[in-house]
PDB file of C-alpha atoms in Angstrom:
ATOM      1  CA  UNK F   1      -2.409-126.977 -38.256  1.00 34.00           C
ATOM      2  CA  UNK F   2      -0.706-127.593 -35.196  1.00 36.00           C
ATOM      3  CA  UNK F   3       1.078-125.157 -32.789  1.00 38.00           C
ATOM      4  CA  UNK F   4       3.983-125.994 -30.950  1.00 37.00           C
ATOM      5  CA  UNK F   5       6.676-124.049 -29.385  1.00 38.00           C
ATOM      6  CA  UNK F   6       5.642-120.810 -31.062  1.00 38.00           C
ATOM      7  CA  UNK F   7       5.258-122.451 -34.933  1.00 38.00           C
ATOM      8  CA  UNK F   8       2.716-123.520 -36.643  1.00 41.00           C
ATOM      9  CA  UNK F   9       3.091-126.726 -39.053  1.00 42.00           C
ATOM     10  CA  UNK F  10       0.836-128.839 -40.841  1.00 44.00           C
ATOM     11  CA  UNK F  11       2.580-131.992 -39.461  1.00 42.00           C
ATOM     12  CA  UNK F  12       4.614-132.852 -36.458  1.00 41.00           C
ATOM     13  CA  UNK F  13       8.278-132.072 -36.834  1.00 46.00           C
ATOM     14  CA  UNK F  14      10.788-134.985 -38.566  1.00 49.00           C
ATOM     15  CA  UNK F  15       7.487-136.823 -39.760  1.00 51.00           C
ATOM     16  CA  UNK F  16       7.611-138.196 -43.169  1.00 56.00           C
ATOM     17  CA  UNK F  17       5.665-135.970 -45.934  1.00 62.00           C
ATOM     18  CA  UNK F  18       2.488-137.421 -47.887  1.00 65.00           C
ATOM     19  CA  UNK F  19       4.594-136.534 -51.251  1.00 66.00           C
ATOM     20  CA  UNK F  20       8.008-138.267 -49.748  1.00 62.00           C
ATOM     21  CA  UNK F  21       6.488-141.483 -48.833  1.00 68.00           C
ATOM     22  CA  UNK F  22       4.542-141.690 -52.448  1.00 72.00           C
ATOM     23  CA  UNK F  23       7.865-141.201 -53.954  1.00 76.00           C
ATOM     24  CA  UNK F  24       9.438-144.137 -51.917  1.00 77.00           C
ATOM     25  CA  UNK F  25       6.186-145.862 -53.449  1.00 76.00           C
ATOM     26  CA  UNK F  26       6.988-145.323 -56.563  1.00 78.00           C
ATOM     27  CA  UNK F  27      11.019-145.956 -56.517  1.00 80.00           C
ATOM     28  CA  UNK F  28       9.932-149.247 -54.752  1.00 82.00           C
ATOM     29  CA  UNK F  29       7.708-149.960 -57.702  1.00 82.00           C
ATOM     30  CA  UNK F  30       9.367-148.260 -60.220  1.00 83.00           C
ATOM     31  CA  UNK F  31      11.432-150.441 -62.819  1.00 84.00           C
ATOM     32  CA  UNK F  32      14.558-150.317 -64.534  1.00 86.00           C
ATOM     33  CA  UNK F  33      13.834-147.820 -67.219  1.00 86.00           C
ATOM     34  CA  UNK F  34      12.245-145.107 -64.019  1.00 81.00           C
ATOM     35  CA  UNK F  35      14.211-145.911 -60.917  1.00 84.00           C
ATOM     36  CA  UNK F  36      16.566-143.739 -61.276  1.00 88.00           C
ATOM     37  CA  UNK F  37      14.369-140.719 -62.301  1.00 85.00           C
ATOM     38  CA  UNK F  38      11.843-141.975 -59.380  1.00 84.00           C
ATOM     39  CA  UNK F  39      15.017-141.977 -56.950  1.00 87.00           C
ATOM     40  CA  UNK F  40      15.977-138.576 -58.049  1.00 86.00           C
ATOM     41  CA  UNK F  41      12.189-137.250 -57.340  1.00 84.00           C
ATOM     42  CA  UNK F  42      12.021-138.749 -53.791  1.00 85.00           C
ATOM     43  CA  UNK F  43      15.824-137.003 -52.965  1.00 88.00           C
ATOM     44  CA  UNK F  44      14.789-134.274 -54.297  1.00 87.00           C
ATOM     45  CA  UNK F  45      11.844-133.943 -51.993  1.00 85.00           C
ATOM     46  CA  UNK F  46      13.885-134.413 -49.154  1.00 86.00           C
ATOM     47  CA  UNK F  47      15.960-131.770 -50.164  1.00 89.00           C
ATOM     48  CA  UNK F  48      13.738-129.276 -50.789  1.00 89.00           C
ATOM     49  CA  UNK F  49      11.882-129.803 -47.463  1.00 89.00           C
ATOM     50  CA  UNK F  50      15.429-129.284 -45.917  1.00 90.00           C
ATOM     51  CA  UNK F  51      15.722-125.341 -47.762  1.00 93.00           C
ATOM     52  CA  UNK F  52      12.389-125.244 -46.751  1.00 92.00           C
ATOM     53  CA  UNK F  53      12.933-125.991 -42.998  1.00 92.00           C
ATOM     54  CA  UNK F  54      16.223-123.430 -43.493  1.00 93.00           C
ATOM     55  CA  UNK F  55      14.052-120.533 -45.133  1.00 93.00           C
ATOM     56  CA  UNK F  56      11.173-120.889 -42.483  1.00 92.00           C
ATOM     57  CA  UNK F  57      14.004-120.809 -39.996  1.00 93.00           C
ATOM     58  CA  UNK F  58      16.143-117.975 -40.755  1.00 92.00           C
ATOM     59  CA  UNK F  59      14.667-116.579 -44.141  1.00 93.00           C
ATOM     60  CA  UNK F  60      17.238-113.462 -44.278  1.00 92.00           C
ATOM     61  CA  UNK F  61      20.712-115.859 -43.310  1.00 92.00           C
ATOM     62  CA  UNK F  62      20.575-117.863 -46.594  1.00 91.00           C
ATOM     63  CA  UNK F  63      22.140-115.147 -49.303  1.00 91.00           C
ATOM     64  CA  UNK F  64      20.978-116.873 -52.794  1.00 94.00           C
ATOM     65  CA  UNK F  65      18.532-119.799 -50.967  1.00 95.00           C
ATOM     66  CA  UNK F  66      15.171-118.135 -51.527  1.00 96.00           C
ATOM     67  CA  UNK F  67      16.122-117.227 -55.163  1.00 97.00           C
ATOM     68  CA  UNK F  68      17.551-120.805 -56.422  1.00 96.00           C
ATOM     69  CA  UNK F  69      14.113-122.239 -55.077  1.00 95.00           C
ATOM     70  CA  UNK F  70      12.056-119.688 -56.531  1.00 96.00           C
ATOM     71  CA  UNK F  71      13.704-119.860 -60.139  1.00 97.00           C
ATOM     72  CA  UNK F  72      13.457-123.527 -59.698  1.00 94.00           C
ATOM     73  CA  UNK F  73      10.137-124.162 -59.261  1.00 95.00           C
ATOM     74  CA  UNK F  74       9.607-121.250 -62.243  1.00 97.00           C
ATOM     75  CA  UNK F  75      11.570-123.461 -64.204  1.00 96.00           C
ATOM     76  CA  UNK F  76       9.727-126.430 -63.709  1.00 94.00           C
ATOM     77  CA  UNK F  77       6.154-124.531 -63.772  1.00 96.00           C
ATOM     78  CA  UNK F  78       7.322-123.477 -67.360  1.00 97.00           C
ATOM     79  CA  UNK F  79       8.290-126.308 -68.471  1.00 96.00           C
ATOM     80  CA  UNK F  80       5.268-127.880 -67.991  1.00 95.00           C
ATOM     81  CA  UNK F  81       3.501-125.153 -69.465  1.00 96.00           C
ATOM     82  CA  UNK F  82       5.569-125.676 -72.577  1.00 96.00           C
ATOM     83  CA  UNK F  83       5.306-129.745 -72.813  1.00 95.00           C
ATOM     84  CA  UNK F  84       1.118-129.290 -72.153  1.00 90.00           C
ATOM     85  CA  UNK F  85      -1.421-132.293 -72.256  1.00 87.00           C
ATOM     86  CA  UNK F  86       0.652-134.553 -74.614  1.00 90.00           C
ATOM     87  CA  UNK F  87       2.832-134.996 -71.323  1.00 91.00           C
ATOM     88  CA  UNK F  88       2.051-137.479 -67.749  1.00 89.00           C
ATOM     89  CA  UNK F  89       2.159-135.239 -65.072  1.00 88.00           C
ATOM     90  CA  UNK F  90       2.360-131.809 -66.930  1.00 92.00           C
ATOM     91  CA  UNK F  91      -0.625-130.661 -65.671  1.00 93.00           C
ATOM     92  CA  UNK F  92      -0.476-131.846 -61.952  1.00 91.00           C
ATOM     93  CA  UNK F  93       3.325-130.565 -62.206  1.00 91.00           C
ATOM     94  CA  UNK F  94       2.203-127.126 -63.607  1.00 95.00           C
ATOM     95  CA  UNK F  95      -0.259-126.864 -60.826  1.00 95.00           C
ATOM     96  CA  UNK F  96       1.612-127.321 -57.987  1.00 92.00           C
ATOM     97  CA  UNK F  97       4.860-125.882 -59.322  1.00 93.00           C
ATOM     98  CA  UNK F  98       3.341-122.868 -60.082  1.00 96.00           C
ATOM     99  CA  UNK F  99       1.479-122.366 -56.785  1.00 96.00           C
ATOM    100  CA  UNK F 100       4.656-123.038 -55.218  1.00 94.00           C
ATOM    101  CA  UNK F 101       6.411-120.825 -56.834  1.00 96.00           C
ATOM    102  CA  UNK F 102       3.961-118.151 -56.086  1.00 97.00           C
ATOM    103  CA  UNK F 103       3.875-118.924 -52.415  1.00 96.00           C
ATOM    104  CA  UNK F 104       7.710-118.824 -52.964  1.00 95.00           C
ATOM    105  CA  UNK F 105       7.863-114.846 -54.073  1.00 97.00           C
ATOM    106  CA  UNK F 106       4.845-113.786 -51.520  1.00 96.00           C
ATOM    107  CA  UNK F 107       7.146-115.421 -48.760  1.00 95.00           C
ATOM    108  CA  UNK F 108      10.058-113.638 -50.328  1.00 96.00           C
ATOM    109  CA  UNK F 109       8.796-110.443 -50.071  1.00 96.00           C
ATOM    110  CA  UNK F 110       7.028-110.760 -47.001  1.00 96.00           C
ATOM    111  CA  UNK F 111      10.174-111.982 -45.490  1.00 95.00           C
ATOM    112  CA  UNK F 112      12.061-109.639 -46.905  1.00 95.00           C
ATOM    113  CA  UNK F 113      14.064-112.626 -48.323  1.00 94.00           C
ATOM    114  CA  UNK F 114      16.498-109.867 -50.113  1.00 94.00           C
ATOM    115  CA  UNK F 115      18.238-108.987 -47.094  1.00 94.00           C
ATOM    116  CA  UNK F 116      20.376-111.760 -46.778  1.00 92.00           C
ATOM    117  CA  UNK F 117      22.557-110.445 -49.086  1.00 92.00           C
ATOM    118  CA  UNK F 118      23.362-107.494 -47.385  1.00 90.00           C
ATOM    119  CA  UNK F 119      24.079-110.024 -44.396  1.00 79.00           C
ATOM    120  CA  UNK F 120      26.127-111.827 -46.403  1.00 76.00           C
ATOM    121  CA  UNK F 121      27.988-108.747 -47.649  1.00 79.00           C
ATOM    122  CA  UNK F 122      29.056-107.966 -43.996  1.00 80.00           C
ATOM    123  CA  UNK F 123      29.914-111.469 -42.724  1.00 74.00           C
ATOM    124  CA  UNK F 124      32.855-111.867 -45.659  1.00 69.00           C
TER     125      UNK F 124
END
């Protein structure tokens, strides 16, 4: 970890994650039948990092943010859970998915993620 400007990150700001430049690997090697699905993955990356970089921050602006993330990676942790061993990826998916998500509801609560609501309440 690195510490600049009062915040600590594992990289150095606007550099490139490991998992965004192995998905631009694998759209660049990806063929007709995956590109699309392998472009998807590598957008999605980028925009996750962005509600990320949001959430980290201002965690109690974003009214809704912390809870589309959180039921999103849930989503995907179950679904792998559901396809099992019979599917590439399920269990490197269900892994990380799922530890996400649970680093997802401790920073929730610890952020007390909930309150953006009420700050949303009094801004309309």
């Amino acid at each position: 970890m690195t510490a600049s400007r009062g915040h600590c990150s594992s990289s150095p700001p606007l550099v490139p994650s490991p998992q965004w430049l192995g998905a631009v690997g694998a759209v660049a090697d990806a063929g007709p039948a995956t590109r699309m699905v392998e472009t998807w993955r590598m957008l999605g990356f980028g925009v996750f990092a962005g509600v990320f970089l949001l959430l980290v921050y201002r965690p109690r602006l974003y009214a809704g943010i912390w809870e589309l993330a959180i039921l999103n990676k849930l989503a995907l942790t179950l679904a792998a859970l559901s396809f099992g061993s019979g599917t590439d990826g399920a269990g490197a998916a269900l892994i990380a998915d799922g530890a996400v998500t649970l680093i997802l509801l401790a920073a929730y609560v610890l952020s007390r993620g909930w309150t953006a609501w009420s700050t949303a309440r009094a801004v309309a």
